[in-house]
Coordinates of C-alpha atoms in Angstrom, one line a residue:
M1 CA 26.6 16.9 -3.6
E2 CA 30.1 18.3 -3.0
V3 CA 30.8 15.3 -0.8
F4 CA 30.9 13.0 -3.7
H5 CA 33.1 15.2 -5.8
T6 CA 35.5 15.4 -2.8
Y7 CA 35.5 11.6 -2.7
V8 CA 36.2 11.4 -6.5
S9 CA 39.1 13.9 -6.2
I10 CA 40.8 11.9 -3.5
R11 CA 40.0 8.5 -5.0
S12 CA 41.4 9.5 -8.4
I13 CA 44.9 9.5 -6.8
K14 CA 45.2 5.8 -7.3
T15 CA 48.2 3.5 -7.2
E16 CA 48.1 -0.1 -6.2
K17 CA 50.2 0.4 -3.1
C18 CA 48.2 3.3 -1.6
I19 CA 44.7 2.6 -2.8
G20 CA 43.6 0.8 0.4
F21 CA 44.9 3.6 2.6
L22 CA 43.2 6.2 0.4
D23 CA 39.9 4.3 0.7
I24 CA 40.1 4.6 4.4
I25 CA 40.7 8.3 4.2
C26 CA 38.0 8.7 1.6
T27 CA 35.5 6.9 3.8
F28 CA 36.4 9.1 6.8
V29 CA 36.1 12.3 4.7
V30 CA 32.8 11.2 3.2
R31 CA 31.3 10.4 6.6
I32 CA 32.3 13.7 8.1
K33 CA 30.9 15.7 5.2
L34 CA 27.7 13.7 5.1
L35 CA 27.1 14.4 8.7
T36 CA 27.2 18.1 7.8
E37 CA 25.0 17.7 4.7
R38 CA 22.4 15.7 6.7
M39 CA 21.6 18.8 8.8
R40 CA 19.5 19.8 5.7
K41 CA 17.0 17.0 5.4
S42 CA 16.1 15.6 2.0
N43 CA 12.7 16.7 0.8
Y44 CA 12.3 13.8 -1.7
D45 CA 8.9 12.2 -1.2
K46 CA 9.2 8.4 -1.2
F47 CA 5.4 7.8 -0.5
P48 CA 3.3 10.1 -2.8
S49 CA -0.4 9.4 -2.5
T50 CA -3.8 10.4 -3.8
Q51 CA -6.4 11.4 -1.2
I52 CA -9.8 9.7 -1.4
E53 CA -12.9 9.6 0.8
G54 CA -14.7 6.7 2.4
T55 CA -13.9 4.0 5.0
L56 CA -10.8 1.9 5.1
I57 CA -11.2 -1.6 6.7
Q58 CA -8.0 -2.9 8.2
G59 CA -7.0 -6.4 9.5
W60 CA -8.4 -9.8 8.7
T61 CA -10.9 -9.7 11.5
G62 CA -12.5 -6.5 10.1
I63 CA -12.3 -7.7 6.5
T64 CA -13.9 -11.1 7.2
S65 CA -16.6 -9.8 9.5
T66 CA -17.6 -7.1 7.0
L67 CA -17.9 -9.5 4.1
V68 CA -19.5 -12.3 6.0
E69 CA -22.1 -10.0 7.4
Q70 CA -22.9 -8.4 4.1
W71 CA -23.1 -11.6 2.1
K72 CA -24.3 -14.0 4.8
D73 CA -27.3 -15.0 2.6
V74 CA -25.2 -15.3 -0.6
Q75 CA -24.8 -18.9 -1.8
A76 CA -21.6 -18.5 -3.8
W77 CA -19.0 -15.7 -4.1
G78 CA -15.3 -15.3 -4.8
I79 CA -12.1 -13.6 -3.9
D80 CA -10.0 -13.3 -7.1
L81 CA -6.3 -13.1 -6.5
Y82 CA -3.5 -11.5 -8.6
V83 CA -0.7 -14.0 -8.9
G84 CA 1.9 -13.5 -6.2
T85 CA -0.5 -13.0 -3.3
Y86 CA -0.1 -15.2 -0.2
E87 CA -3.0 -17.5 -1.1
E88 CA -2.8 -19.4 2.2
D89 CA -3.6 -16.2 4.2
F90 CA -6.9 -15.8 2.4
I91 CA -7.8 -19.5 2.8
K92 CA -7.0 -19.4 6.5
A93 CA -8.9 -16.1 7.1
F94 CA -12.1 -17.3 5.5
A95 CA -12.1 -20.9 6.8
N96 CA -15.1 -21.8 9.0
Q97 CA -17.1 -18.7 8.0
G98 CA -20.2 -20.6 6.7
W99 CA -19.0 -21.5 3.2
E100 CA -16.9 -24.3 1.9
V101 CA -13.6 -22.7 0.8
I102 CA -12.4 -23.9 -2.6
D103 CA -8.9 -23.1 -3.8
T104 CA -9.0 -22.3 -7.6
R105 CA -5.5 -23.8 -8.0
Q106 CA -7.1 -27.2 -7.3
L107 CA -9.4 -26.7 -10.4
M108 CA -6.5 -26.1 -12.8
R109 CA -4.9 -28.6 -15.2
S110 CA -1.9 -30.5 -13.9
E111 CA 1.4 -28.8 -13.6
E112 CA 2.7 -31.0 -16.3
D113 CA 0.0 -29.8 -18.7
I114 CA 0.5 -26.2 -17.8
L115 CA 4.3 -26.4 -18.2
H116 CA 3.8 -28.0 -21.6
M117 CA 1.2 -25.3 -22.6
T118 CA 3.5 -22.5 -21.7
E119 CA 6.8 -24.0 -22.8
R120 CA 7.1 -22.2 -26.1
F121 CA 6.6 -18.8 -24.4
I122 CA 8.8 -19.4 -21.4
T123 CA 11.6 -21.1 -23.4
D124 CA 14.7 -22.6 -21.9
D125 CA 16.6 -19.3 -21.8
V126 CA 17.7 -18.0 -18.4
L127 CA 16.3 -14.5 -19.1
F128 CA 14.2 -14.2 -22.1
G129 CA 10.9 -15.7 -23.4
Y130 CA 8.2 -14.8 -25.8
I131 CA 5.1 -12.7 -25.1
S132 CA 2.3 -15.2 -24.4
N133 CA -1.2 -15.2 -26.0
I134 CA -2.6 -17.8 -23.6
Q135 CA -6.0 -17.1 -22.0
L136 CA -6.9 -17.8 -18.4
D137 CA -9.7 -20.2 -19.6
E138 CA -7.0 -22.5 -20.9
Y139 CA -5.8 -23.2 -17.4
W140 CA -9.0 -24.9 -16.2
D141 CA -9.5 -28.7 -16.0
M142 CA -12.8 -29.0 -17.8
E143 CA -14.0 -32.0 -15.8
K144 CA -13.3 -30.4 -12.5
T145 CA -14.9 -27.1 -13.4
E146 CA -18.0 -28.7 -14.8
H147 CA -18.4 -30.6 -11.6
L148 CA -18.0 -27.4 -9.6
R149 CA -20.7 -25.6 -11.7
K150 CA -23.1 -28.5 -11.0
R151 CA -22.5 -28.1 -7.3
I152 CA -23.2 -24.4 -7.5
L153 CA -26.4 -24.9 -9.4
S154 CA -27.5 -27.4 -6.8
G155 CA -27.4 -24.7 -4.2
E156 CA -24.2 -25.6 -2.2
R157 CA -22.6 -22.8 -0.3
M158 CA -19.1 -22.1 -1.4
L159 CA -16.4 -19.5 -1.5
L160 CA -13.9 -19.7 -4.3
I161 CA -10.4 -18.2 -3.5
G162 CA -7.6 -17.8 -6.0
T163 CA -6.7 -16.4 -9.4
G164 CA -9.7 -16.7 -11.8
A165 CA -12.3 -17.3 -9.1
A166 CA -14.7 -15.0 -11.0
C167 CA -14.4 -17.1 -14.2
L168 CA -16.0 -20.1 -12.4
L169 CA -18.9 -18.3 -10.7
P170 CA -22.2 -17.1 -12.1
Q171 CA -22.2 -13.5 -13.5
G172 CA -24.2 -12.2 -10.5
A173 CA -21.9 -13.6 -7.8
P174 CA -20.1 -10.9 -5.8
I175 CA -16.3 -10.7 -6.3
V176 CA -13.6 -9.2 -4.1
Y177 CA -10.3 -8.6 -5.9
A178 CA -6.9 -8.8 -4.1
D179 CA -4.3 -6.9 -6.2
M180 CA -0.5 -7.0 -6.1
A181 CA 2.3 -4.6 -7.1
R182 CA 5.0 -6.3 -9.2
W183 CA 7.8 -4.8 -7.1
E184 CA 6.4 -6.6 -4.0
I185 CA 6.0 -9.8 -6.1
Q186 CA 9.6 -9.6 -7.0
Q187 CA 10.6 -9.4 -3.3
R188 CA 8.6 -12.5 -2.7
F189 CA 10.3 -14.2 -5.6
R190 CA 13.7 -13.5 -4.0
R191 CA 12.5 -15.0 -0.7
H192 CA 11.0 -18.0 -2.6
E193 CA 7.6 -17.4 -1.0
V194 CA 5.0 -17.5 -3.8
K195 CA 3.9 -19.7 -6.7
A196 CA 3.3 -18.9 -10.4
L197 CA 0.0 -19.3 -12.1
G198 CA -0.9 -23.0 -12.0
V199 CA 2.8 -23.9 -11.3
D200 CA 4.6 -24.3 -8.0
N201 CA 8.0 -22.7 -9.0
H202 CA 8.8 -21.0 -5.7
A203 CA 12.2 -22.9 -5.5
E204 CA 13.4 -21.5 -8.8
G205 CA 15.8 -18.6 -9.1
P206 CA 14.2 -15.2 -8.9
S207 CA 15.1 -14.4 -12.6
L208 CA 13.3 -17.5 -13.8
Q209 CA 10.2 -16.6 -11.7
Y210 CA 10.3 -13.1 -13.0
K211 CA 10.6 -14.4 -16.6
R212 CA 7.4 -16.5 -16.2
G213 CA 5.6 -13.5 -14.7
Y214 CA 6.7 -11.1 -17.3
F215 CA 6.1 -13.2 -20.4
N216 CA 3.0 -15.1 -19.3
D217 CA 1.4 -14.8 -15.8
W218 CA 1.2 -11.0 -15.5
I219 CA -0.2 -10.6 -19.0
I220 CA -2.9 -13.1 -18.3
C221 CA -3.8 -11.6 -14.9
D222 CA -3.8 -8.0 -16.2
R223 CA -6.2 -9.0 -19.0
H224 CA -8.5 -10.9 -16.6
K225 CA -8.4 -8.0 -14.1
T226 CA -9.3 -5.5 -16.8
E227 CA -12.2 -7.6 -17.9
L228 CA -13.5 -7.8 -14.3
I229 CA -13.2 -4.1 -13.8
E230 CA -15.1 -3.3 -17.0
S231 CA -17.8 -5.9 -16.2
G232 CA -18.6 -4.2 -12.9
R233 CA -18.4 -7.4 -11.0
I234 CA -15.9 -6.3 -8.4
R235 CA -17.4 -5.0 -5.1
Y236 CA -14.3 -4.6 -2.9
W237 CA -10.5 -4.4 -3.3
I238 CA -8.0 -5.9 -0.8
D239 CA -4.4 -4.8 -0.4
T240 CA -2.0 -7.4 1.1
N241 CA 1.3 -5.8 -0.1
Q242 CA 2.0 -5.4 3.6
R243 CA 1.2 -8.9 4.9
I244 CA 0.8 -8.0 8.5
T245 CA -2.0 -5.5 7.9
P246 CA -4.4 -6.3 5.0
K247 CA -6.7 -3.5 4.0
M248 CA -9.9 -3.2 2.1
I249 CA -11.8 -0.5 0.2
S250 CA -15.0 -0.5 -1.9
H251 CA -14.9 -0.6 -5.7
E252 CA -16.4 2.9 -5.7
Q253 CA -13.4 4.1 -3.7
F254 CA -11.1 2.4 -6.1
C255 CA -12.8 4.1 -9.1
Q256 CA -12.6 7.4 -7.2
G257 CA -8.9 6.9 -6.7
M258 CA -8.1 6.1 -10.3
E259 CA -10.2 9.0 -11.6
R260 CA -8.6 11.5 -9.2
T261 CA -5.1 10.3 -10.0
A262 CA -5.6 10.6 -13.7
S263 CA -7.1 14.1 -13.5
G264 CA -4.0 16.0 -12.5
P265 CA -0.3 15.7 -11.8
F266 CA 0.8 12.6 -9.8
R267 CA 3.7 10.5 -8.9
V268 CA 4.0 6.7 -8.5
V269 CA 5.8 5.2 -5.6
P270 CA 9.5 4.9 -6.3
F271 CA 11.4 1.8 -5.3
F272 CA 15.2 1.4 -4.8
D273 CA 17.4 -1.6 -5.2
P274 CA 21.1 -2.3 -4.8
A275 CA 23.3 -3.3 -7.7
P276 CA 26.8 -4.7 -8.3
W277 CA 27.8 -1.3 -9.6
G278 CA 25.6 0.7 -7.2
G279 CA 26.5 4.1 -5.6
Q280 CA 25.8 6.4 -2.7
W281 CA 24.1 9.5 -4.2
M282 CA 20.5 8.3 -3.7
K283 CA 21.1 7.5 0.0
E284 CA 21.5 11.3 0.6
V285 CA 19.2 12.9 -2.0
C286 CA 16.3 10.4 -1.5
D287 CA 17.0 9.9 2.3
L288 CA 17.4 6.1 2.1
P289 CA 18.7 3.8 4.9
R290 CA 22.4 4.4 5.3
E291 CA 23.2 0.9 6.4
Q292 CA 22.5 -0.5 2.9
Q293 CA 25.8 -1.1 1.0
N294 CA 24.6 0.8 -2.0
Y295 CA 21.6 1.7 -4.2
G296 CA 22.0 1.2 -7.9
W297 CA 18.5 1.4 -9.2
C298 CA 15.5 3.6 -8.6
F299 CA 12.3 3.0 -10.6
D300 CA 10.8 6.4 -10.3
C301 CA 8.3 6.1 -13.1
V302 CA 7.7 2.6 -14.5
P303 CA 3.9 2.1 -13.9
E304 CA 4.0 -1.6 -14.8
E305 CA 6.4 -2.1 -11.9
N306 CA 5.6 0.7 -9.4
S307 CA 2.9 1.1 -6.8
L308 CA 0.2 3.7 -6.4
L309 CA -0.9 4.8 -3.0
L310 CA -4.4 5.9 -2.1
Q311 CA -4.7 7.8 1.2
V312 CA -7.9 6.8 3.2
Q313 CA -8.6 8.0 6.7
G314 CA -4.9 8.7 7.2
A315 CA -3.8 5.2 6.1
L316 CA -2.3 4.1 2.8
F317 CA -3.9 1.6 0.4
E318 CA -1.4 0.2 -2.1
L319 CA -2.2 -0.9 -5.7
P320 CA -0.2 -1.4 -8.8
S321 CA 0.2 1.9 -10.6
Q322 CA -0.6 -0.1 -13.8
D323 CA -4.2 0.0 -12.6
V324 CA -4.5 3.7 -13.5
V325 CA -3.2 2.8 -17.0
L326 CA -5.7 0.0 -17.4
T327 CA -8.7 2.0 -16.2
Q328 CA -7.9 5.6 -17.2
Y329 CA -6.0 5.0 -20.4
R330 CA -7.8 7.7 -22.5
A331 CA -7.5 10.4 -19.8
L332 CA -3.9 9.4 -18.9
L333 CA -2.4 8.6 -22.3
G334 CA -4.6 10.6 -24.7
E335 CA -6.3 9.2 -27.7
R336 CA -3.3 9.2 -30.1
V337 CA -0.9 7.6 -27.6
W338 CA -3.5 5.0 -26.5
A339 CA -4.2 4.2 -30.2
R340 CA -0.5 3.5 -30.7
F341 CA 0.5 1.8 -27.4
R342 CA -2.8 0.4 -26.2
R343 CA -3.0 0.2 -22.4
E344 CA 0.7 0.4 -22.0
F345 CA 2.6 3.3 -20.5
P346 CA 5.3 4.0 -23.1
I347 CA 7.7 6.3 -21.2
R348 CA 10.0 5.1 -18.5
F349 CA 12.1 7.2 -16.1
D350 CA 14.6 5.5 -13.7
F351 CA 17.8 6.3 -11.9
L352 CA 21.2 4.6 -12.2
D353 CA 23.6 5.6 -9.4
T354 CA 27.3 4.9 -9.7
M355 CA 28.5 7.7 -7.5
G356 CA 31.1 5.9 -5.4
G357 CA 30.3 2.7 -7.4
G358 CA 31.4 1.2 -10.6
N359 CA 30.6 1.0 -14.3
L360 CA 27.4 -0.5 -15.5
S361 CA 27.7 -3.5 -17.8
L362 CA 28.8 -2.8 -21.4
Q363 CA 25.5 -3.5 -23.2
V364 CA 23.2 -3.1 -26.2
H365 CA 19.5 -3.1 -26.7
P366 CA 17.8 -5.1 -29.5
T367 CA 16.4 -3.4 -32.5
N368 CA 12.6 -3.2 -33.1
E369 CA 12.9 -5.9 -35.8
F370 CA 14.8 -8.3 -33.5
S371 CA 12.5 -7.6 -30.5
H372 CA 9.4 -8.4 -32.5
R373 CA 10.8 -11.5 -34.1
E374 CA 12.5 -13.0 -31.0
F375 CA 10.3 -11.8 -28.1
G376 CA 6.9 -10.8 -29.6
L377 CA 7.4 -7.1 -28.6
H378 CA 5.8 -4.3 -30.5
Y379 CA 8.7 -1.9 -29.8
T380 CA 12.1 -2.0 -28.1
Q381 CA 14.0 -0.2 -25.4
D382 CA 15.4 3.0 -26.9
E383 CA 16.8 5.2 -24.2
S384 CA 19.0 8.1 -23.2
Y385 CA 21.2 9.0 -20.3
Y386 CA 20.6 12.4 -18.7
L387 CA 23.3 13.3 -16.1
L388 CA 21.7 14.5 -12.9
D389 CA 25.1 14.7 -11.4
A390 CA 28.7 13.6 -12.2
G391 CA 32.1 13.3 -10.5
E392 CA 35.3 14.8 -11.9
D393 CA 36.3 11.7 -13.9
A394 CA 32.8 10.5 -14.9
V395 CA 32.5 8.9 -18.3
V396 CA 29.9 7.5 -20.6
Y397 CA 30.8 4.7 -23.0
L398 CA 28.9 5.3 -26.2
G399 CA 29.3 3.9 -29.7
L400 CA 32.2 2.3 -31.5
K401 CA 35.5 3.7 -32.4
E402 CA 36.3 4.2 -36.0
G403 CA 38.0 1.4 -38.0
I404 CA 37.7 -1.3 -35.4
D405 CA 37.8 -5.0 -36.4
R406 CA 34.3 -6.1 -35.6
N407 CA 35.2 -9.8 -35.8
Q408 CA 38.1 -9.4 -33.4
M409 CA 35.9 -7.4 -31.0
I410 CA 33.3 -10.3 -30.9
E411 CA 36.1 -12.8 -30.4
D412 CA 37.5 -10.8 -27.6
L413 CA 34.0 -10.6 -26.0
R414 CA 33.6 -14.3 -26.2
A415 CA 37.0 -14.9 -24.7
A416 CA 36.2 -12.5 -21.9
Q417 CA 33.0 -14.4 -21.3
R418 CA 35.0 -17.6 -21.0
G419 CA 37.3 -15.9 -18.5
E420 CA 40.3 -16.1 -20.7
I421 CA 41.0 -12.3 -21.0
T422 CA 39.9 -9.0 -19.7
F423 CA 38.0 -7.2 -22.4
D424 CA 39.6 -4.0 -23.5
A425 CA 36.5 -1.7 -23.7
E426 CA 38.5 1.4 -24.5
K427 CA 40.0 -0.3 -27.5
Y428 CA 36.6 -0.6 -29.2
V429 CA 34.2 1.8 -27.5
N430 CA 34.2 5.6 -27.2
E431 CA 34.8 6.8 -23.7
L432 CA 33.3 10.3 -23.4
P433 CA 33.8 12.7 -20.4
A434 CA 30.4 13.1 -18.7
H435 CA 29.3 16.2 -16.9
K436 CA 26.2 17.3 -14.9
H437 CA 23.2 18.0 -17.2
D438 CA 24.8 16.2 -20.2
H439 CA 22.3 14.2 -22.3
Y440 CA 23.4 11.2 -24.3
L441 CA 21.0 9.5 -26.7
I442 CA 21.0 5.8 -27.1
P443 CA 18.9 4.4 -29.9
A444 CA 18.6 0.7 -30.0
G445 CA 21.6 -1.1 -31.4
T446 CA 24.1 1.4 -29.9
I447 CA 26.7 0.0 -27.6
H448 CA 26.7 2.0 -24.3
C449 CA 27.5 2.0 -20.6
S450 CA 27.3 4.6 -17.9
G451 CA 30.7 4.8 -16.2
H452 CA 31.5 5.2 -12.5
E453 CA 30.8 8.5 -10.6
S454 CA 27.7 9.2 -12.5
M455 CA 24.1 9.8 -11.5
V456 CA 22.0 9.0 -14.5
L457 CA 18.3 9.7 -15.1
E458 CA 17.5 7.1 -17.7
I459 CA 14.7 8.1 -20.1
S460 CA 13.5 5.3 -22.2
S461 CA 10.7 3.4 -23.8
T462 CA 9.1 0.9 -21.4
P463 CA 10.3 -2.6 -22.1
S464 CA 12.5 -3.2 -19.1
I465 CA 14.4 -6.5 -19.3
F466 CA 15.7 -6.5 -22.9
T467 CA 19.3 -5.6 -22.3
F468 CA 22.1 -7.7 -23.8
K469 CA 25.1 -7.5 -21.5
L470 CA 28.3 -7.9 -23.5
W471 CA 30.9 -7.4 -20.7
D472 CA 30.6 -7.0 -17.0
W473 CA 34.1 -5.8 -16.0
N474 CA 35.2 -9.1 -14.4
R475 CA 32.7 -8.8 -11.5
L476 CA 30.0 -10.9 -9.9
G477 CA 26.4 -10.1 -9.2
L478 CA 25.1 -9.5 -5.7
D479 CA 24.4 -13.2 -5.3
G480 CA 28.1 -14.0 -5.8
K481 CA 27.5 -15.5 -9.3
P482 CA 28.4 -14.1 -12.7
R483 CA 25.5 -12.2 -14.3
P484 CA 24.2 -13.5 -17.7
I485 CA 26.1 -12.3 -20.7
N486 CA 24.6 -12.2 -24.2
V487 CA 27.4 -11.8 -26.7
E488 CA 25.7 -14.0 -29.3
R489 CA 22.4 -12.0 -29.2
G490 CA 24.3 -8.7 -28.9
R491 CA 26.3 -9.3 -32.0
Q492 CA 23.1 -9.7 -34.0
V493 CA 21.8 -6.2 -33.1
I494 CA 25.0 -4.1 -32.8
Q495 CA 24.8 -1.3 -35.3
W496 CA 28.3 -1.2 -36.5
D497 CA 28.0 2.2 -38.2
R498 CA 27.3 3.8 -34.8
T499 CA 30.9 5.0 -34.6
T500 CA 32.6 8.1 -33.2
T501 CA 31.4 10.3 -36.1
F502 CA 27.8 9.2 -35.6
V503 CA 28.1 9.7 -31.8
K504 CA 29.4 13.3 -32.1
D505 CA 27.1 14.3 -35.0
Q506 CA 23.8 12.7 -33.7
I507 CA 23.6 11.5 -30.1
A508 CA 26.1 13.2 -27.8
N509 CA 24.8 16.4 -26.2
H510 CA 22.7 17.7 -29.0
F511 CA 21.0 20.7 -27.5
E512 CA 18.9 23.1 -29.6
I513 CA 17.6 26.3 -28.0
L514 CA 13.9 26.7 -29.1
S515 CA 13.1 29.9 -27.2
E516 CA 14.8 32.2 -24.7
E517 CA 13.1 35.1 -22.9
N518 CA 13.4 36.8 -19.6
G519 CA 13.8 34.0 -17.0
I520 CA 12.8 31.1 -19.3
R521 CA 14.9 29.0 -21.7
E522 CA 13.5 26.0 -23.6
E523 CA 15.8 23.5 -25.3
R524 CA 15.3 20.4 -27.4
T525 CA 17.6 17.7 -26.1
G526 CA 16.6 14.8 -28.3
L527 CA 15.8 12.1 -28.7
H528 CA 17.3 10.6 -31.8
P529 CA 15.0 10.5 -34.9
N530 CA 14.9 6.6 -34.6
E531 CA 13.3 7.0 -31.1
F532 CA 9.6 8.0 -30.5
I533 CA 10.2 10.0 -27.4
E534 CA 10.7 13.8 -27.5
T535 CA 12.5 15.5 -24.7
R536 CA 12.6 19.2 -23.8
R537 CA 14.5 21.0 -21.1
H538 CA 13.3 24.1 -19.4
T539 CA 15.4 26.4 -17.2
F540 CA 13.2 28.9 -15.5
S541 CA 13.3 31.5 -12.7
R542 CA 9.6 32.5 -13.2
P543 CA 6.4 30.5 -14.0
V544 CA 6.6 28.6 -17.3
E545 CA 3.5 27.3 -19.1
H546 CA 3.3 23.8 -20.7
D547 CA 0.7 22.0 -22.7
T548 CA 0.2 18.2 -22.9
Q549 CA -1.2 18.7 -26.4
G550 CA -3.3 15.6 -26.0
G551 CA -0.5 13.2 -24.9
V552 CA 1.0 12.2 -21.6
N553 CA 4.0 14.1 -20.3
V554 CA 6.6 12.8 -17.9
L555 CA 8.9 15.2 -16.2
N556 CA 11.7 15.3 -13.6
L557 CA 12.9 18.3 -11.6
V558 CA 16.6 18.0 -12.5
D559 CA 17.7 21.1 -10.8
G560 CA 16.2 23.4 -8.1
E561 CA 14.8 22.6 -4.7
E562 CA 11.1 22.8 -5.2
A563 CA 8.4 23.8 -7.7
V564 CA 4.6 23.8 -7.8
I565 CA 2.4 22.8 -10.7
T566 CA -0.9 24.6 -11.1
S567 CA -3.8 24.7 -13.6
P568 CA -4.5 28.0 -15.3
T569 CA -8.2 27.0 -15.2
G570 CA -8.2 25.5 -11.7
A571 CA -8.8 22.0 -13.1
F572 CA -6.6 20.5 -10.4
A573 CA -5.2 21.4 -6.9
P574 CA -1.6 22.8 -6.8
F575 CA 0.9 20.0 -6.8
T576 CA 4.4 20.4 -5.3
V577 CA 7.4 18.5 -6.6
H578 CA 11.0 18.4 -5.2
Y579 CA 14.5 17.9 -6.6
A580 CA 14.9 14.6 -8.5
E581 CA 11.3 13.7 -8.3
T582 CA 9.6 12.3 -11.5
F583 CA 6.0 13.3 -12.0
I584 CA 3.3 12.6 -14.6
L585 CA 0.9 15.0 -16.3
P586 CA -2.0 13.1 -17.8
A587 CA -3.0 14.0 -21.4
C588 CA -6.4 15.3 -20.2
V589 CA -4.8 18.1 -18.2
G590 CA -3.9 20.2 -21.2
R591 CA -2.3 23.5 -20.1
Y592 CA -0.3 23.6 -16.9
I593 CA 2.1 26.0 -15.2
I594 CA 5.3 25.1 -13.3
T595 CA 6.5 27.8 -10.9
P596 CA 9.9 27.7 -9.1
L597 CA 9.6 28.1 -5.3
H598 CA 13.3 28.9 -4.5
G599 CA 15.4 30.4 -7.2
T600 CA 16.0 28.9 -10.6
C601 CA 14.7 25.4 -11.5
M602 CA 15.2 23.0 -14.4
T603 CA 12.9 20.3 -15.7
I604 CA 13.4 17.6 -18.4
K605 CA 10.1 16.7 -20.1
A606 CA 9.4 13.6 -22.2
S607 CA 6.4 13.1 -24.5
I608 CA 5.5 10.9 -27.4
R609 CA 6.1 12.4 -30.8

């Protein structure tokens, strides 16, 4: 990525009078060098998939004709929808097919009742709520559902469509399940296209829609979906993530896909998103559309958010990758990790790209105690920054300087939030030079921020929205509005003893060589004792053997062009990974071997201690 280092070198010659002219020169140089670099095409795979057998039915005509023909003599059945699907598409497709179509949303309690019921979990905060314990059964209007059951018992032909359809039908009634990936749901939030569970909130801001989903709706739907899977009631699965071409597979194919995925190495489908601080690195390495202004985020391994692709007859069928966690939790996580984290994937890998961009917000994550008390979480977002790449003047802001006045710092943050001053981050926070392959540990409560000209692989525990922004460098969000700042929450969780001494002694670049032999070096790179994730880095020019030791492993190829993962017992087919790709090794795999295909490679591996 020499092009970005060239950009940084030129851009660092900055005076107010010449900065605009230099930007023009930089842009020209970057474009010329990028044209040269693009002659070698990126090998980053944006659409990894698991191959399964069987038939894929595509399009509403094929789906409706298959189901109508198969169940033409069935009196009552249902299509259960994950919240965020286009409900009207299903209702339209199955109208006039021989059954009375009933929208389950019409059988729910009033919006006023549902808003009141969920109020204490959703709260009036713009970002944060409290983890809900509401059950789907609490959404139904008892009088309406009792009337429906009587009609079903009387022999009336009906098709229930909507979230919870299976709850209202006899146990033997066939069920089709239409699933949704959360990333696609979020795109629909941004376009104001879909409704929440029992509430028409499509006109709300995307962050408010996301909050209701995260703290309430998705929890309820995942629990309901899991119960349906385990009951064996689902006969078919429908994918409408791509609205134009819905697809359907059988439940047997779904099970085959989940089992195959969790029996060997796999990748979830990454997604990319712009950010106010976003950069240009991922455009080149991940071969993304060049017309986008920037890409700040890549969720490369966050199963709750990502998709999983099954390849059937040359076509791709999309499901939430969370489904493999819900169904294959023992094989995937291992007994001890499952016992601790239940059906939650506890390790998160994502990218933060500021190459040619700006600083992230100065921020802090809540402690476990605060997270449990205020949000109902079992654990918080401890994390680390691993530098995949860095420009010449890249920095990481980490921990507090010695002897600062904490009261004055909070007052300055408050004044900056009011727009009265520009917060002087360097006065209070350590600014550390950052270099490629550095690793900075960030236990909860530590003030931190990735600076400009950095490409960060963020390794963290899973909770994904619990960041308290303290200062956002006088800039606006992509929507032209200030992003929410949480000085008051942040001040309650800042660990004031995380000063320069602590940073140097415990969390900045603490590498320990564990073994070194011909062509293989293994190092421990963290994380901090307060964090439950262990990370190991391997540099290798010949095959290196690993062992999941009964727990899930998550890795990224942080250097080297390509490597192949094999089983010493032939338990799974060889699996190829490329530079910057994150991949998962299920606990059930046990021993596995990673072989470099072109020169020396380097991986970073995360596991649960």
